[in-house]
mmCIF file of C-alpha atoms in Angstrom:
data_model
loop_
_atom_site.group_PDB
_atom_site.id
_atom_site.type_symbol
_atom_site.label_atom_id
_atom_site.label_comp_id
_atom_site.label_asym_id
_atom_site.label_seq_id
_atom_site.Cartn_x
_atom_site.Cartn_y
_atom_site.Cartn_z
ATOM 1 C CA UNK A 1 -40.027 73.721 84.692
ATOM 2 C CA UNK A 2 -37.607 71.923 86.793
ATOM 3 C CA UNK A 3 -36.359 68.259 86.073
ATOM 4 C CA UNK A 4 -34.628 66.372 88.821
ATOM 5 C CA UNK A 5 -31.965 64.679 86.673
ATOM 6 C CA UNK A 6 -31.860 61.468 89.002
ATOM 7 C CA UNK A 7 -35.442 60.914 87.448
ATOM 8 C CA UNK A 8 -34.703 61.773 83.977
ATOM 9 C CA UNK A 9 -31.493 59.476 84.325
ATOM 10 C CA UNK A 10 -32.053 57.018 87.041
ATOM 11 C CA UNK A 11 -29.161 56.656 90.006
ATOM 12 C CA UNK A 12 -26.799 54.041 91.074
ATOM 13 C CA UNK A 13 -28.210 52.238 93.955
ATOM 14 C CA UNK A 14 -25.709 51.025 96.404
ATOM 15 C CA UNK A 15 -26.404 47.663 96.115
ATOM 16 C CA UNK A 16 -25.455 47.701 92.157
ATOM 17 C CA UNK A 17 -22.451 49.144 93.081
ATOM 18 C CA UNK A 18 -21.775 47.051 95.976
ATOM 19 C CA UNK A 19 -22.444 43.891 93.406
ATOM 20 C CA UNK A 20 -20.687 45.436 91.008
ATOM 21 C CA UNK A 21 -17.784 45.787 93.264
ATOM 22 C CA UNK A 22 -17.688 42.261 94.384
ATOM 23 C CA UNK A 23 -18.182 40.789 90.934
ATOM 24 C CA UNK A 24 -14.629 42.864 90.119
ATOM 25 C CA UNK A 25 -12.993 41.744 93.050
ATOM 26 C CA UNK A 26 -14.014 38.105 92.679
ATOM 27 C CA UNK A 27 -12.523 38.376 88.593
ATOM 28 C CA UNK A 28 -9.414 40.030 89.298
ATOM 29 C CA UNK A 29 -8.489 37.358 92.419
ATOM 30 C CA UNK A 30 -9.242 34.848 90.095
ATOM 31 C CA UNK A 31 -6.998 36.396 86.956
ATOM 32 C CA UNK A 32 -4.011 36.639 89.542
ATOM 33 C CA UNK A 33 -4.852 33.017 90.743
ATOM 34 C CA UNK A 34 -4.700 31.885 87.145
ATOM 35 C CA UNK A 35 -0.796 34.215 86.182
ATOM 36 C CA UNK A 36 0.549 32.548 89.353
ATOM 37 C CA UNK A 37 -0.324 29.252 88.433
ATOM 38 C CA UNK A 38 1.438 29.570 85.135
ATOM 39 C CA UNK A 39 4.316 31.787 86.201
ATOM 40 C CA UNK A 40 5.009 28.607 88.427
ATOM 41 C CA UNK A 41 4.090 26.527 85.937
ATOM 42 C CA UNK A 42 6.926 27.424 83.529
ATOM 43 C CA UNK A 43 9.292 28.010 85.934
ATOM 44 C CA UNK A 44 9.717 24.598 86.825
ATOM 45 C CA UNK A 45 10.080 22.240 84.396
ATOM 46 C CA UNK A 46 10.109 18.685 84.807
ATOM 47 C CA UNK A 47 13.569 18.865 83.109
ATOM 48 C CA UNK A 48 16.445 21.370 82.680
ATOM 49 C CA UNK A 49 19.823 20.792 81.078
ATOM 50 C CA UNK A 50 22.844 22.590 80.662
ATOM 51 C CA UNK A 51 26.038 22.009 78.687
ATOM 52 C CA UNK A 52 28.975 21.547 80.693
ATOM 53 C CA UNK A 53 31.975 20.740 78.282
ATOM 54 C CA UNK A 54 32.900 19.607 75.303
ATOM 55 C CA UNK A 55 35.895 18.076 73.123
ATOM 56 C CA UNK A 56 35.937 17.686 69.219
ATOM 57 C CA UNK A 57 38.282 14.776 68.988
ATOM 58 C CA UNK A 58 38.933 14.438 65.325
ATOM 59 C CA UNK A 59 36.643 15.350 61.928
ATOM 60 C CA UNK A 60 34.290 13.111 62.357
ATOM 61 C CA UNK A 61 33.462 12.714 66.550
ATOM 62 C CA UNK A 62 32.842 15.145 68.789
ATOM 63 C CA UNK A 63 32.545 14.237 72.840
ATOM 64 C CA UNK A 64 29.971 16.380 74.964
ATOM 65 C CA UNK A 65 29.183 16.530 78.719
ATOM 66 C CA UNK A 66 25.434 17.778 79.662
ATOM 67 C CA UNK A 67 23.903 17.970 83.046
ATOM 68 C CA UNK A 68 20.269 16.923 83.201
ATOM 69 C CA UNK A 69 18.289 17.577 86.297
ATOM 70 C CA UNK A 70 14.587 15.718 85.872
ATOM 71 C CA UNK A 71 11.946 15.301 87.743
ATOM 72 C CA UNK A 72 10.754 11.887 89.590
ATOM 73 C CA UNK A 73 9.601 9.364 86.829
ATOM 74 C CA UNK A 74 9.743 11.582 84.118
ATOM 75 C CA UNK A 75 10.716 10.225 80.438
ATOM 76 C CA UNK A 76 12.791 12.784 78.808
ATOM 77 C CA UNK A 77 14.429 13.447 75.004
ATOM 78 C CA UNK A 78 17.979 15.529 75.136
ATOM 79 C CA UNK A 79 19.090 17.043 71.433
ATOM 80 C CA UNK A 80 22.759 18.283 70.815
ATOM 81 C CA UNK A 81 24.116 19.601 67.515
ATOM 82 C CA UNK A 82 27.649 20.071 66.563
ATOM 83 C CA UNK A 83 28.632 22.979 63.995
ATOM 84 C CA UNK A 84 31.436 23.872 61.673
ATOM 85 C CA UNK A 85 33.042 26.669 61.108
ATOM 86 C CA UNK A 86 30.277 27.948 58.585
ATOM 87 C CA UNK A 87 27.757 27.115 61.278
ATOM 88 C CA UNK A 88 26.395 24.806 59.119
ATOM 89 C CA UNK A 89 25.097 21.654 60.856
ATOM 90 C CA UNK A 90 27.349 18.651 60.798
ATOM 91 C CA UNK A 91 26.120 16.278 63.196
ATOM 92 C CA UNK A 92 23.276 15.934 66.072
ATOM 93 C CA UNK A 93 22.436 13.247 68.731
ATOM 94 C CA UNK A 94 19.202 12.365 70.666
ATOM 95 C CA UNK A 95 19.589 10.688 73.478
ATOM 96 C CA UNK A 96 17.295 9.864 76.443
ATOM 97 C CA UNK A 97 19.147 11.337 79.828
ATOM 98 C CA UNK A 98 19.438 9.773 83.194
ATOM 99 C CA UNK A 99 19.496 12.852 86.368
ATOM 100 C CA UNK A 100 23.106 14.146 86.283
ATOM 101 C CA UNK A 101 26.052 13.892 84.182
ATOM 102 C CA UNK A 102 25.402 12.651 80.750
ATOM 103 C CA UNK A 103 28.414 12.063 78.197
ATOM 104 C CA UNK A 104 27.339 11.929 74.682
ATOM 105 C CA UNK A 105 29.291 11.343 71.646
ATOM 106 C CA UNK A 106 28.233 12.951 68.319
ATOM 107 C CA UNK A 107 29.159 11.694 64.878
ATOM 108 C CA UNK A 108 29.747 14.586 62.462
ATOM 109 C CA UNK A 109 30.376 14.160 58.220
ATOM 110 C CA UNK A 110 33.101 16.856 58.763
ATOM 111 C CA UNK A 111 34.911 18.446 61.490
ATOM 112 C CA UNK A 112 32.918 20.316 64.217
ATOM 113 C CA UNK A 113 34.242 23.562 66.222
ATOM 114 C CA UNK A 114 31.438 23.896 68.270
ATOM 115 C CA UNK A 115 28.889 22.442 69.766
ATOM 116 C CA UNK A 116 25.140 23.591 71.002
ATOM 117 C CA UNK A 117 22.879 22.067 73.342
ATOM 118 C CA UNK A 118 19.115 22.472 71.943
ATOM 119 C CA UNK A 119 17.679 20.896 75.113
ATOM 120 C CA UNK A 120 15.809 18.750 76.746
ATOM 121 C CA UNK A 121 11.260 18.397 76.838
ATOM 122 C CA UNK A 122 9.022 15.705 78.507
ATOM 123 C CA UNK A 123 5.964 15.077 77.737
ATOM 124 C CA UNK A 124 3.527 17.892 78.131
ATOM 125 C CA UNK A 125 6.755 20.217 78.133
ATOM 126 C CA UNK A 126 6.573 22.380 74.744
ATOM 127 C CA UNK A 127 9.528 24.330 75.183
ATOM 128 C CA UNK A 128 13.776 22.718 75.537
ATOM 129 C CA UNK A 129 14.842 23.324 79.254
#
């Protein structure tokens, strides 16, 4: 007795495969849509900062200079932090940035010998740029 396996089994017809095909094409255009979007997304920020300089003048002030680059219209929140030796806190400033050179002074409880920026966010931006 002979058995033709394409009736036992059943076979791909071409236009399930062709479908098939399409349907796969059609999901993985859209998944690379979708990574581009947020690649560019997070790589451009509608704020970045970076600390330039900065000067502990005595125990209990310490002078920093940040650069802020924002966006058009954009209301953004700066943090900077000055440490002690221990790297222990012993002072931090908020402060809401204008595009460019920012100076900032910091009050500390003891004397700072360092300083770190944490960043800068606007709304809708989750991570310090």
């Amino acid at each position: 007795m002979s058995v033709d396996l394409s009736e036992r089994y059943g076979t791909n017809r071409p236009r399930q495969r062709a479908l098939l095909l399409a349907v796969s094409a059609v999901l993985g255009v859209a998944f690379l849509v979708w990574l581009g979007w947020i690649v560019w997304f997070h790589s451009t920020p509608e704020v970045s900062s970076d600390l330039s300089t900065y000067k502990v003048v005595d125990a209990h002030k310490a002078e920093v200079v940040v650069q802020v680059h924002l966006a058009e219209d954009v209301d953004a929140r700066c943090k900077v932090r000055a440490l002690a030796a221990d790297h222990v806190v012993v002072g931090e400033e908020n402060f809401t940035p204008v595009d460019g050179r920012n100076d900032v002074e910091i009050r500390t409880e003891r004397e700072a010998t360092s300083v770190e920026l944490v960043g800068c966010t606007a709304p809708g931006q989750n991570r310090p740029g």
